[in-house]
Amino acid sequence: MIKVLDTRSSLDEFRKSLSAETSIGLVPTMGNLHAGHLTLLEKSCMENDFTIITIFVNPKQFGPTEDFNQYPRTFEQDLEKIANLNLQLKSKIIIFAPKDPDEIFAKGFSTTISVGAITQLLCGRFRPTHFDGVTTVVYKLFKLANAHNAYFGQKDFQQCVIIKKMVKDLEIPIKLHIMPIIRNSDGLALSSRNQYLNDDQKLQALHLPETLIKIEKMINISVDPKKLIESELENKAWDYLEVLDTKDLTLPNSKTKEVVIIGAYRLGSTRLLDNRVVKLNA
Ligand code: AMP
């Protein structure tokens, strides 16, 4: 039986029952689990005595006109997917799925953790309060789980850079692990929001990973992708398409060792994110 906890006090109790030597991994999610989430979970189980996977649709990271109400909540199916994982892993998993947001943000909660300018780039241009919502909930989850290791997906690259910065700035004693993007066989990065797409949009969506691959190939043979990016951006489906230094999401310079090709592509009201990391030749 997988342990499912839905209150903060039951999580506290579980945490207190463990000795200080017991290692804990944390996998924060909003549920509607797919293979991307499950690889984070499996990795954490391999590397820790126990893994806490959180399933919480965090209201603070949605803007007022965004899809908070519509976001797929599929707890029973999520439970089944976890239950179907390799037997050895299951006893190490604790699901923390608070039914009431007050379990995370008690009444009167008014603090925001904001990492600053980097939250206003890329996705932040279109979702100005999103990353503050993410860092505030992630900080809370770090505290509640009191974990040693936390697992995030490279799929949300900007989110990873921002969380790394928060951990560094606030000296949070947790080790971050960033896991590669899991894709469909056609190349589309898995996302809970892919199910908003109709069949036609699913085909159009492939333009996102395909363009990133084209740019990667150009970079690998030292061809400047600037012209290609400019012509792509004439297509208004792109919210952004950029090549940036992986360290801090600034424009690459002569010292840059690694870049991320990062894009957001809009189909109807669905925004899809993707990226590819490329090492530069010395
Ligand atoms: P979400 O439930 O969308 O908030 O995602 C929870 C975690 O799963 C985040 O760290 C995401 O970056 C990660 N994730 C989502 N999609 C993928 C994917 N296709 N491959 C790898 N990790 C992913």
PDB file of C-alpha atoms and ligand atoms in Angstrom:
ATOM      1  CA  MET A   1       0.000   0.000   0.000  1.00  0.00           C
ATOM      2  CA  ILE A   2       1.313   3.427  -0.898  1.00  0.00           C
ATOM      3  CA  LYS A   3       1.060   5.933   1.920  1.00  0.00           C
ATOM      4  CA  VAL A   4      -1.174   8.871   0.983  1.00  0.00           C
ATOM      5  CA  LEU A   5      -1.124  11.917   3.261  1.00  0.00           C
ATOM      6  CA  ASP A   6      -3.429  14.858   2.788  1.00  0.00           C
ATOM      7  CA  THR A   7      -2.753  17.065   5.786  1.00  0.00           C
ATOM      8  CA  ARG A   8       0.250  18.997   6.898  1.00  0.00           C
ATOM      9  CA  SER A   9       0.066  17.445  10.376  1.00  0.00           C
ATOM     10  CA  SER A  10       0.197  13.891   8.958  1.00  0.00           C
ATOM     11  CA  LEU A  11       3.259  14.883   6.910  1.00  0.00           C
ATOM     12  CA  ASP A  12       4.888  16.389  10.018  1.00  0.00           C
ATOM     13  CA  GLU A  13       4.172  13.199  11.930  1.00  0.00           C
ATOM     14  CA  PHE A  14       5.665  11.039   9.172  1.00  0.00           C
ATOM     15  CA  ARG A  15       8.787  13.222   8.993  1.00  0.00           C
ATOM     16  CA  LYS A  16       9.239  13.065  12.780  1.00  0.00           C
ATOM     17  CA  SER A  17       9.011   9.260  12.711  1.00  0.00           C
ATOM     18  CA  LEU A  18      12.227   9.081  10.647  1.00  0.00           C
ATOM     19  CA  SER A  19      15.750   9.219  11.985  1.00  0.00           C
ATOM     20  CA  ALA A  20      18.083  12.034  10.952  1.00  0.00           C
ATOM     21  CA  GLU A  21      20.096   9.583   8.794  1.00  0.00           C
ATOM     22  CA  THR A  22      17.097   8.679   6.633  1.00  0.00           C
ATOM     23  CA  SER A  23      17.453  10.391   3.279  1.00  0.00           C
ATOM     24  CA  ILE A  24      14.380  12.019   1.759  1.00  0.00           C
ATOM     25  CA  GLY A  25      13.772  12.957  -1.865  1.00  0.00           C
ATOM     26  CA  LEU A  26      11.078  15.414  -2.895  1.00  0.00           C
ATOM     27  CA  VAL A  27       9.257  15.472  -6.248  1.00  0.00           C
ATOM     28  CA  PRO A  28       6.897  18.451  -6.479  1.00  0.00           C
ATOM     29  CA  THR A  29       4.129  18.067  -9.086  1.00  0.00           C
ATOM     30  CA  MET A  30       0.673  19.348  -9.904  1.00  0.00           C
ATOM     31  CA  GLY A  31      -0.516  15.795 -10.639  1.00  0.00           C
ATOM     32  CA  ASN A  32      -1.957  14.447 -13.881  1.00  0.00           C
ATOM     33  CA  LEU A  33       1.164  12.337 -13.911  1.00  0.00           C
ATOM     34  CA  HIS A  34       2.913  11.239 -17.090  1.00  0.00           C
ATOM     35  CA  ALA A  35       6.240   9.548 -17.867  1.00  0.00           C
ATOM     36  CA  GLY A  36       8.092  12.842 -17.274  1.00  0.00           C
ATOM     37  CA  HIS A  37       6.899  12.984 -13.669  1.00  0.00           C
ATOM     38  CA  LEU A  38       7.435   9.238 -13.174  1.00  0.00           C
ATOM     39  CA  THR A  39      11.111   9.410 -14.195  1.00  0.00           C
ATOM     40  CA  LEU A  40      11.664  12.055 -11.491  1.00  0.00           C
ATOM     41  CA  LEU A  41       9.921   9.767  -9.009  1.00  0.00           C
ATOM     42  CA  GLU A  42      11.940   6.702  -9.999  1.00  0.00           C
ATOM     43  CA  LYS A  43      15.221   8.588  -9.836  1.00  0.00           C
ATOM     44  CA  SER A  44      14.390   9.890  -6.378  1.00  0.00           C
ATOM     45  CA  CYS A  45      13.450   6.391  -5.200  1.00  0.00           C
ATOM     46  CA  MET A  46      16.784   5.071  -6.449  1.00  0.00           C
ATOM     47  CA  GLU A  47      18.714   7.771  -4.600  1.00  0.00           C
ATOM     48  CA  ASN A  48      16.815   8.128  -1.300  1.00  0.00           C
ATOM     49  CA  ASP A  49      15.407   6.029   1.527  1.00  0.00           C
ATOM     50  CA  PHE A  50      11.997   7.654   1.068  1.00  0.00           C
ATOM     51  CA  THR A  51      10.465   9.877  -1.597  1.00  0.00           C
ATOM     52  CA  ILE A  52       7.701  12.384  -1.025  1.00  0.00           C
ATOM     53  CA  ILE A  53       5.827  13.175  -4.223  1.00  0.00           C
ATOM     54  CA  THR A  54       3.532  16.147  -3.820  1.00  0.00           C
ATOM     55  CA  ILE A  55       0.392  16.531  -5.879  1.00  0.00           C
ATOM     56  CA  PHE A  56      -0.911  20.053  -5.481  1.00  0.00           C
ATOM     57  CA  VAL A  57      -2.355  22.408  -8.089  1.00  0.00           C
ATOM     58  CA  ASN A  58      -0.826  25.561  -6.698  1.00  0.00           C
ATOM     59  CA  PRO A  59      -3.256  28.485  -7.096  1.00  0.00           C
ATOM     60  CA  LYS A  60      -0.448  31.016  -6.616  1.00  0.00           C
ATOM     61  CA  GLN A  61       1.274  30.153  -9.880  1.00  0.00           C
ATOM     62  CA  PHE A  62      -1.775  30.780 -12.083  1.00  0.00           C
ATOM     63  CA  GLY A  63      -2.688  34.257 -13.317  1.00  0.00           C
ATOM     64  CA  PRO A  64      -6.301  35.456 -12.975  1.00  0.00           C
ATOM     65  CA  THR A  65      -7.181  34.546 -16.587  1.00  0.00           C
ATOM     66  CA  GLU A  66      -5.251  31.254 -16.684  1.00  0.00           C
ATOM     67  CA  ASP A  67      -6.361  27.608 -16.533  1.00  0.00           C
ATOM     68  CA  PHE A  68      -6.386  26.973 -12.739  1.00  0.00           C
ATOM     69  CA  ASN A  69      -9.995  25.694 -12.741  1.00  0.00           C
ATOM     70  CA  GLN A  70      -9.565  23.737 -15.952  1.00  0.00           C
ATOM     71  CA  TYR A  71      -6.189  22.163 -14.984  1.00  0.00           C
ATOM     72  CA  PRO A  72      -6.598  18.340 -15.110  1.00  0.00           C
ATOM     73  CA  ARG A  73      -7.039  16.835 -11.630  1.00  0.00           C
ATOM     74  CA  THR A  74      -6.777  13.060 -11.957  1.00  0.00           C
ATOM     75  CA  PHE A  75      -5.834  11.793  -8.514  1.00  0.00           C
ATOM     76  CA  GLU A  76      -7.217   8.227  -8.928  1.00  0.00           C
ATOM     77  CA  GLN A  77      -5.336   7.682 -12.193  1.00  0.00           C
ATOM     78  CA  ASP A  78      -2.179   9.231 -10.679  1.00  0.00           C
ATOM     79  CA  LEU A  79      -2.391   6.781  -7.775  1.00  0.00           C
ATOM     80  CA  GLU A  80      -2.790   3.896 -10.186  1.00  0.00           C
ATOM     81  CA  LYS A  81       0.253   4.988 -12.215  1.00  0.00           C
ATOM     82  CA  ILE A  82       2.359   5.107  -9.065  1.00  0.00           C
ATOM     83  CA  ALA A  83       0.946   1.757  -7.912  1.00  0.00           C
ATOM     84  CA  ASN A  84       1.965   0.216 -11.252  1.00  0.00           C
ATOM     85  CA  LEU A  85       5.616   1.198 -10.829  1.00  0.00           C
ATOM     86  CA  ASN A  86       8.299  -1.381 -10.131  1.00  0.00           C
ATOM     87  CA  LEU A  87       7.389  -3.199  -6.869  1.00  0.00           C
ATOM     88  CA  GLN A  88      10.614  -2.499  -5.027  1.00  0.00           C
ATOM     89  CA  LEU A  89      10.122   1.221  -5.359  1.00  0.00           C
ATOM     90  CA  LYS A  90       6.595   1.526  -4.046  1.00  0.00           C
ATOM     91  CA  SER A  91       7.185   1.077  -0.345  1.00  0.00           C
ATOM     92  CA  LYS A  92       9.524   4.060  -0.492  1.00  0.00           C
ATOM     93  CA  ILE A  93       6.898   6.466  -1.839  1.00  0.00           C
ATOM     94  CA  ILE A  94       4.748   8.844   0.159  1.00  0.00           C
ATOM     95  CA  ILE A  95       2.157  10.860  -1.719  1.00  0.00           C
ATOM     96  CA  PHE A  96       1.410  14.236  -0.170  1.00  0.00           C
ATOM     97  CA  ALA A  97      -1.781  15.495  -1.806  1.00  0.00           C
ATOM     98  CA  PRO A  98      -3.429  18.189   0.287  1.00  0.00           C
ATOM     99  CA  LYS A  99      -7.122  18.535  -0.561  1.00  0.00           C
ATOM    100  CA  ASP A 100      -7.274  21.989   0.942  1.00  0.00           C
ATOM    101  CA  PRO A 101      -4.776  24.704  -0.152  1.00  0.00           C
ATOM    102  CA  ASP A 102      -4.842  25.912   3.488  1.00  0.00           C
ATOM    103  CA  GLU A 103      -2.662  22.882   4.326  1.00  0.00           C
ATOM    104  CA  ILE A 104       0.131  24.615   2.394  1.00  0.00           C
ATOM    105  CA  PHE A 105      -0.856  28.272   2.719  1.00  0.00           C
ATOM    106  CA  ALA A 106      -2.527  28.646   6.107  1.00  0.00           C
ATOM    107  CA  LYS A 107      -5.218  31.325   6.440  1.00  0.00           C
ATOM    108  CA  GLY A 108      -3.603  34.760   6.490  1.00  0.00           C
ATOM    109  CA  PHE A 109      -0.483  33.593   4.581  1.00  0.00           C
ATOM    110  CA  SER A 110       0.893  36.711   2.907  1.00  0.00           C
ATOM    111  CA  THR A 111       4.571  36.099   2.091  1.00  0.00           C
ATOM    112  CA  THR A 112       5.934  35.934  -1.441  1.00  0.00           C
ATOM    113  CA  ILE A 113       9.347  34.570  -2.337  1.00  0.00           C
ATOM    114  CA  SER A 114      10.568  36.381  -5.429  1.00  0.00           C
ATOM    115  CA  VAL A 115      13.896  35.739  -7.113  1.00  0.00           C
ATOM    116  CA  GLY A 116      13.789  39.055  -9.007  1.00  0.00           C
ATOM    117  CA  ALA A 117      14.637  40.083 -12.589  1.00  0.00           C
ATOM    118  CA  ILE A 118      15.100  36.565 -13.953  1.00  0.00           C
ATOM    119  CA  THR A 119      11.403  35.865 -13.240  1.00  0.00           C
ATOM    120  CA  GLN A 120      10.388  38.574 -15.702  1.00  0.00           C
ATOM    121  CA  LEU A 121      12.227  37.128 -18.739  1.00  0.00           C
ATOM    122  CA  LEU A 122      10.893  34.568 -21.227  1.00  0.00           C
ATOM    123  CA  CYS A 123       7.709  33.086 -19.663  1.00  0.00           C
ATOM    124  CA  GLY A 124       7.737  35.928 -17.131  1.00  0.00           C
ATOM    125  CA  ARG A 125       6.951  38.418 -19.936  1.00  0.00           C
ATOM    126  CA  PHE A 126       3.640  36.637 -20.436  1.00  0.00           C
ATOM    127  CA  ARG A 127       3.073  35.389 -16.866  1.00  0.00           C
ATOM    128  CA  PRO A 128       4.514  38.138 -14.627  1.00  0.00           C
ATOM    129  CA  THR A 129       3.512  36.585 -11.270  1.00  0.00           C
ATOM    130  CA  HIS A 130       3.928  32.922 -12.221  1.00  0.00           C
ATOM    131  CA  PHE A 131       7.446  32.294 -10.927  1.00  0.00           C
ATOM    132  CA  ASP A 132       6.793  34.059  -7.622  1.00  0.00           C
ATOM    133  CA  GLY A 133       3.942  31.577  -7.148  1.00  0.00           C
ATOM    134  CA  VAL A 134       6.284  28.710  -8.014  1.00  0.00           C
ATOM    135  CA  THR A 135       9.123  29.748  -5.700  1.00  0.00           C
ATOM    136  CA  THR A 136       6.714  30.469  -2.845  1.00  0.00           C
ATOM    137  CA  VAL A 137       5.149  26.992  -3.029  1.00  0.00           C
ATOM    138  CA  VAL A 138       8.470  25.228  -3.661  1.00  0.00           C
ATOM    139  CA  TYR A 139      10.039  26.945  -0.652  1.00  0.00           C
ATOM    140  CA  LYS A 140       7.036  25.862   1.476  1.00  0.00           C
ATOM    141  CA  LEU A 141       7.302  22.280   0.190  1.00  0.00           C
ATOM    142  CA  PHE A 142      11.053  22.209   0.904  1.00  0.00           C
ATOM    143  CA  LYS A 143      10.272  23.233   4.508  1.00  0.00           C
ATOM    144  CA  LEU A 144       7.359  20.833   4.982  1.00  0.00           C
ATOM    145  CA  ALA A 145       9.109  17.817   3.465  1.00  0.00           C
ATOM    146  CA  ASN A 146      12.454  18.682   5.039  1.00  0.00           C
ATOM    147  CA  ALA A 147      14.014  16.778   2.145  1.00  0.00           C
ATOM    148  CA  HIS A 148      17.692  16.281   1.311  1.00  0.00           C
ATOM    149  CA  ASN A 149      17.205  16.042  -2.439  1.00  0.00           C
ATOM    150  CA  ALA A 150      14.649  17.580  -4.805  1.00  0.00           C
ATOM    151  CA  TYR A 151      13.954  16.511  -8.392  1.00  0.00           C
ATOM    152  CA  PHE A 152      12.797  18.818 -11.196  1.00  0.00           C
ATOM    153  CA  GLY A 153      12.466  18.460 -14.972  1.00  0.00           C
ATOM    154  CA  GLN A 154      14.616  20.334 -17.479  1.00  0.00           C
ATOM    155  CA  LYS A 155      11.379  20.738 -19.450  1.00  0.00           C
ATOM    156  CA  ASP A 156      10.727  23.838 -17.288  1.00  0.00           C
ATOM    157  CA  PHE A 157      14.220  25.228 -17.778  1.00  0.00           C
ATOM    158  CA  GLN A 158      13.576  28.758 -16.550  1.00  0.00           C
ATOM    159  CA  GLN A 159      11.880  27.337 -13.451  1.00  0.00           C
ATOM    160  CA  CYS A 160      15.013  25.246 -12.749  1.00  0.00           C
ATOM    161  CA  VAL A 161      17.316  28.278 -13.064  1.00  0.00           C
ATOM    162  CA  ILE A 162      15.061  30.302 -10.739  1.00  0.00           C
ATOM    163  CA  ILE A 163      14.805  27.545  -8.114  1.00  0.00           C
ATOM    164  CA  LYS A 164      18.592  27.045  -8.211  1.00  0.00           C
ATOM    165  CA  LYS A 165      19.017  30.772  -7.572  1.00  0.00           C
ATOM    166  CA  MET A 166      16.528  30.710  -4.687  1.00  0.00           C
ATOM    167  CA  VAL A 167      18.344  27.765  -3.082  1.00  0.00           C
ATOM    168  CA  LYS A 168      21.682  29.565  -3.444  1.00  0.00           C
ATOM    169  CA  ASP A 169      20.476  32.988  -2.272  1.00  0.00           C
ATOM    170  CA  LEU A 170      18.567  31.617   0.737  1.00  0.00           C
ATOM    171  CA  GLU A 171      21.190  28.936   1.502  1.00  0.00           C
ATOM    172  CA  ILE A 172      18.528  26.238   1.604  1.00  0.00           C
ATOM    173  CA  PRO A 173      20.146  22.925   2.572  1.00  0.00           C
ATOM    174  CA  ILE A 174      18.798  20.799  -0.278  1.00  0.00           C
ATOM    175  CA  LYS A 175      20.437  19.297  -3.350  1.00  0.00           C
ATOM    176  CA  LEU A 176      18.694  19.900  -6.678  1.00  0.00           C
ATOM    177  CA  HIS A 177      18.625  17.281  -9.424  1.00  0.00           C
ATOM    178  CA  ILE A 178      17.522  18.293 -12.906  1.00  0.00           C
ATOM    179  CA  MET A 179      16.263  15.435 -15.070  1.00  0.00           C
ATOM    180  CA  PRO A 180      16.156  15.327 -18.896  1.00  0.00           C
ATOM    181  CA  ILE A 181      12.995  16.056 -20.894  1.00  0.00           C
ATOM    182  CA  ILE A 182      10.826  13.046 -21.644  1.00  0.00           C
ATOM    183  CA  ARG A 183       9.205  13.207 -25.090  1.00  0.00           C
ATOM    184  CA  ASN A 184       6.567  11.407 -27.145  1.00  0.00           C
ATOM    185  CA  SER A 185       7.949   9.275 -29.966  1.00  0.00           C
ATOM    186  CA  ASP A 186       7.120  12.163 -32.351  1.00  0.00           C
ATOM    187  CA  GLY A 187       9.414  14.504 -30.372  1.00  0.00           C
ATOM    188  CA  LEU A 188       6.802  16.557 -28.498  1.00  0.00           C
ATOM    189  CA  ALA A 189       7.800  17.084 -24.855  1.00  0.00           C
ATOM    190  CA  LEU A 190       5.277  15.470 -22.497  1.00  0.00           C
ATOM    191  CA  SER A 191       3.101  17.981 -20.666  1.00  0.00           C
ATOM    192  CA  SER A 192      -0.204  17.821 -18.824  1.00  0.00           C
ATOM    193  CA  ARG A 193      -1.346  20.647 -21.095  1.00  0.00           C
ATOM    194  CA  ASN A 194      -0.835  18.592 -24.306  1.00  0.00           C
ATOM    195  CA  GLN A 195      -4.309  17.135 -23.721  1.00  0.00           C
ATOM    196  CA  TYR A 196      -5.824  20.568 -24.428  1.00  0.00           C
ATOM    197  CA  LEU A 197      -4.644  20.183 -28.058  1.00  0.00           C
ATOM    198  CA  ASN A 198      -6.847  18.775 -30.822  1.00  0.00           C
ATOM    199  CA  ASP A 199      -5.373  16.405 -33.450  1.00  0.00           C
ATOM    200  CA  ASP A 200      -4.540  19.213 -35.846  1.00  0.00           C
ATOM    201  CA  GLN A 201      -2.834  21.247 -33.113  1.00  0.00           C
ATOM    202  CA  LYS A 202      -0.843  18.164 -32.008  1.00  0.00           C
ATOM    203  CA  LEU A 203       0.664  18.051 -35.500  1.00  0.00           C
ATOM    204  CA  GLN A 204       1.315  21.795 -35.558  1.00  0.00           C
ATOM    205  CA  ALA A 205       2.942  21.502 -32.112  1.00  0.00           C
ATOM    206  CA  LEU A 206       5.814  19.493 -33.621  1.00  0.00           C
ATOM    207  CA  HIS A 207       7.078  22.728 -35.172  1.00  0.00           C
ATOM    208  CA  LEU A 208       8.386  23.613 -31.677  1.00  0.00           C
ATOM    209  CA  PRO A 209      10.787  20.666 -31.109  1.00  0.00           C
ATOM    210  CA  GLU A 210      11.689  20.569 -34.809  1.00  0.00           C
ATOM    211  CA  THR A 211      12.746  24.229 -34.830  1.00  0.00           C
ATOM    212  CA  LEU A 212      14.852  23.736 -31.701  1.00  0.00           C
ATOM    213  CA  ILE A 213      16.624  20.794 -33.358  1.00  0.00           C
ATOM    214  CA  LYS A 214      17.269  22.892 -36.494  1.00  0.00           C
ATOM    215  CA  ILE A 215      18.865  25.619 -34.373  1.00  0.00           C
ATOM    216  CA  GLU A 216      20.907  23.065 -32.421  1.00  0.00           C
ATOM    217  CA  LYS A 217      22.315  21.679 -35.679  1.00  0.00           C
ATOM    218  CA  MET A 218      23.295  25.190 -36.808  1.00  0.00           C
ATOM    219  CA  ILE A 219      25.055  25.910 -33.506  1.00  0.00           C
ATOM    220  CA  ASN A 220      26.890  22.597 -33.708  1.00  0.00           C
ATOM    221  CA  ILE A 221      28.413  23.587 -37.049  1.00  0.00           C
ATOM    222  CA  SER A 222      29.066  27.161 -35.850  1.00  0.00           C
ATOM    223  CA  VAL A 223      26.389  28.768 -38.037  1.00  0.00           C
ATOM    224  CA  ASP A 224      24.680  31.760 -36.413  1.00  0.00           C
ATOM    225  CA  PRO A 225      20.941  30.924 -36.075  1.00  0.00           C
ATOM    226  CA  LYS A 226      19.972  34.622 -35.754  1.00  0.00           C
ATOM    227  CA  LYS A 227      18.316  34.898 -39.208  1.00  0.00           C
ATOM    228  CA  LEU A 228      16.349  31.703 -38.744  1.00  0.00           C
ATOM    229  CA  ILE A 229      15.127  32.882 -35.327  1.00  0.00           C
ATOM    230  CA  GLU A 230      14.129  36.280 -36.740  1.00  0.00           C
ATOM    231  CA  SER A 231      12.126  34.703 -39.539  1.00  0.00           C
ATOM    232  CA  GLU A 232      10.483  32.207 -37.137  1.00  0.00           C
ATOM    233  CA  LEU A 233       9.432  35.037 -34.832  1.00  0.00           C
ATOM    234  CA  GLU A 234       7.400  36.561 -37.665  1.00  0.00           C
ATOM    235  CA  ASN A 235       5.039  33.673 -36.933  1.00  0.00           C
ATOM    236  CA  LYS A 236       2.996  35.024 -34.020  1.00  0.00           C
ATOM    237  CA  ALA A 237       2.525  31.545 -32.552  1.00  0.00           C
ATOM    238  CA  TRP A 238       5.927  32.024 -30.916  1.00  0.00           C
ATOM    239  CA  ASP A 239       5.768  33.804 -27.558  1.00  0.00           C
ATOM    240  CA  TYR A 240       9.547  33.637 -27.609  1.00  0.00           C
ATOM    241  CA  LEU A 241      12.422  31.749 -29.202  1.00  0.00           C
ATOM    242  CA  GLU A 242      15.881  32.532 -27.874  1.00  0.00           C
ATOM    243  CA  VAL A 243      19.401  31.194 -27.432  1.00  0.00           C
ATOM    244  CA  LEU A 244      20.744  32.053 -23.969  1.00  0.00           C
ATOM    245  CA  ASP A 245      23.549  31.204 -21.576  1.00  0.00           C
ATOM    246  CA  THR A 246      22.346  28.282 -19.401  1.00  0.00           C
ATOM    247  CA  LYS A 247      23.927  29.801 -16.297  1.00  0.00           C
ATOM    248  CA  ASP A 248      21.766  32.872 -15.930  1.00  0.00           C
ATOM    249  CA  LEU A 249      19.639  33.196 -19.071  1.00  0.00           C
ATOM    250  CA  THR A 250      21.639  36.158 -20.386  1.00  0.00           C
ATOM    251  CA  LEU A 251      22.784  36.542 -24.004  1.00  0.00           C
ATOM    252  CA  PRO A 252      25.783  34.324 -24.759  1.00  0.00           C
ATOM    253  CA  ASN A 253      29.228  35.976 -24.840  1.00  0.00           C
ATOM    254  CA  SER A 254      32.780  34.809 -25.536  1.00  0.00           C
ATOM    255  CA  LYS A 255      32.931  33.089 -22.110  1.00  0.00           C
ATOM    256  CA  THR A 256      29.700  31.132 -22.556  1.00  0.00           C
ATOM    257  CA  LYS A 257      30.278  27.381 -22.357  1.00  0.00           C
ATOM    258  CA  GLU A 258      26.743  26.133 -22.774  1.00  0.00           C
ATOM    259  CA  VAL A 259      23.557  27.595 -24.255  1.00  0.00           C
ATOM    260  CA  VAL A 260      19.899  26.745 -24.033  1.00  0.00           C
ATOM    261  CA  ILE A 261      17.689  27.056 -27.098  1.00  0.00           C
ATOM    262  CA  ILE A 262      14.386  27.833 -25.481  1.00  0.00           C
ATOM    263  CA  GLY A 263      10.938  28.470 -26.919  1.00  0.00           C
ATOM    264  CA  ALA A 264       7.282  28.912 -26.071  1.00  0.00           C
ATOM    265  CA  TYR A 265       4.798  28.192 -28.831  1.00  0.00           C
ATOM    266  CA  ARG A 266       1.095  28.989 -28.641  1.00  0.00           C
ATOM    267  CA  LEU A 267      -1.674  26.930 -30.204  1.00  0.00           C
ATOM    268  CA  GLY A 268      -5.083  28.374 -29.418  1.00  0.00           C
ATOM    269  CA  SER A 269      -4.975  29.127 -25.710  1.00  0.00           C
ATOM    270  CA  THR A 270      -2.345  26.441 -24.978  1.00  0.00           C
ATOM    271  CA  ARG A 271       1.288  27.454 -24.531  1.00  0.00           C
ATOM    272  CA  LEU A 272       3.864  24.746 -25.028  1.00  0.00           C
ATOM    273  CA  LEU A 273       7.402  24.974 -23.672  1.00  0.00           C
ATOM    274  CA  ASP A 274      10.519  23.212 -24.856  1.00  0.00           C
ATOM    275  CA  ASN A 275      14.280  23.635 -24.826  1.00  0.00           C
ATOM    276  CA  ARG A 276      17.559  22.015 -25.803  1.00  0.00           C
ATOM    277  CA  VAL A 277      20.888  22.480 -24.073  1.00  0.00           C
ATOM    278  CA  VAL A 278      23.976  22.656 -26.299  1.00  0.00           C
ATOM    279  CA  LYS A 279      27.618  22.677 -25.201  1.00  0.00           C
ATOM    280  CA  LEU A 280      29.710  25.124 -27.185  1.00  0.00           C
ATOM    281  CA  ASN A 281      32.992  24.106 -28.720  1.00  0.00           C
ATOM    282  CA  ALA A 282      35.937  25.626 -26.849  1.00  0.00           C
TER     283      ALA A 282
HETATM  284  P1  AMP B   1       4.163  19.921 -13.208  1.00  0.00           P
HETATM  285  O1  AMP B   1       3.273  18.880 -12.630  1.00  0.00           O
HETATM  286  O2  AMP B   1       3.862  20.279 -14.625  1.00  0.00           O
HETATM  287  O3  AMP B   1       4.337  21.112 -12.288  1.00  0.00           O
HETATM  288  O4  AMP B   1       5.601  19.266 -13.280  1.00  0.00           O
HETATM  289  C1  AMP B   1       6.210  18.691 -12.160  1.00  0.00           C
HETATM  290  C2  AMP B   1       7.642  18.382 -12.482  1.00  0.00           C
HETATM  291  O5  AMP B   1       7.711  17.479 -13.590  1.00  0.00           O
HETATM  292  C3  AMP B   1       8.446  19.629 -12.872  1.00  0.00           C
HETATM  293  O6  AMP B   1       9.746  19.550 -12.282  1.00  0.00           O
HETATM  294  C4  AMP B   1       8.507  19.513 -14.368  1.00  0.00           C
HETATM  295  O7  AMP B   1       9.633  20.162 -14.940  1.00  0.00           O
HETATM  296  C5  AMP B   1       8.612  18.001 -14.550  1.00  0.00           C
HETATM  297  N1  AMP B   1       8.195  17.631 -15.901  1.00  0.00           N
HETATM  298  C6  AMP B   1       7.058  17.989 -16.546  1.00  0.00           C
HETATM  299  N2  AMP B   1       7.058  17.522 -17.810  1.00  0.00           N
HETATM  300  C7  AMP B   1       8.221  16.851 -17.974  1.00  0.00           C
HETATM  301  C8  AMP B   1       8.825  16.149 -19.063  1.00  0.00           C
HETATM  302  N3  AMP B   1       8.227  16.029 -20.246  1.00  0.00           N
HETATM  303  N4  AMP B   1      10.034  15.587 -18.868  1.00  0.00           N
HETATM  304  C9  AMP B   1      10.671  15.710 -17.663  1.00  0.00           C
HETATM  305  N5  AMP B   1      10.160  16.357 -16.598  1.00  0.00           N
HETATM  306  C10 AMP B   1       8.962  16.917 -16.754  1.00  0.00           C
END
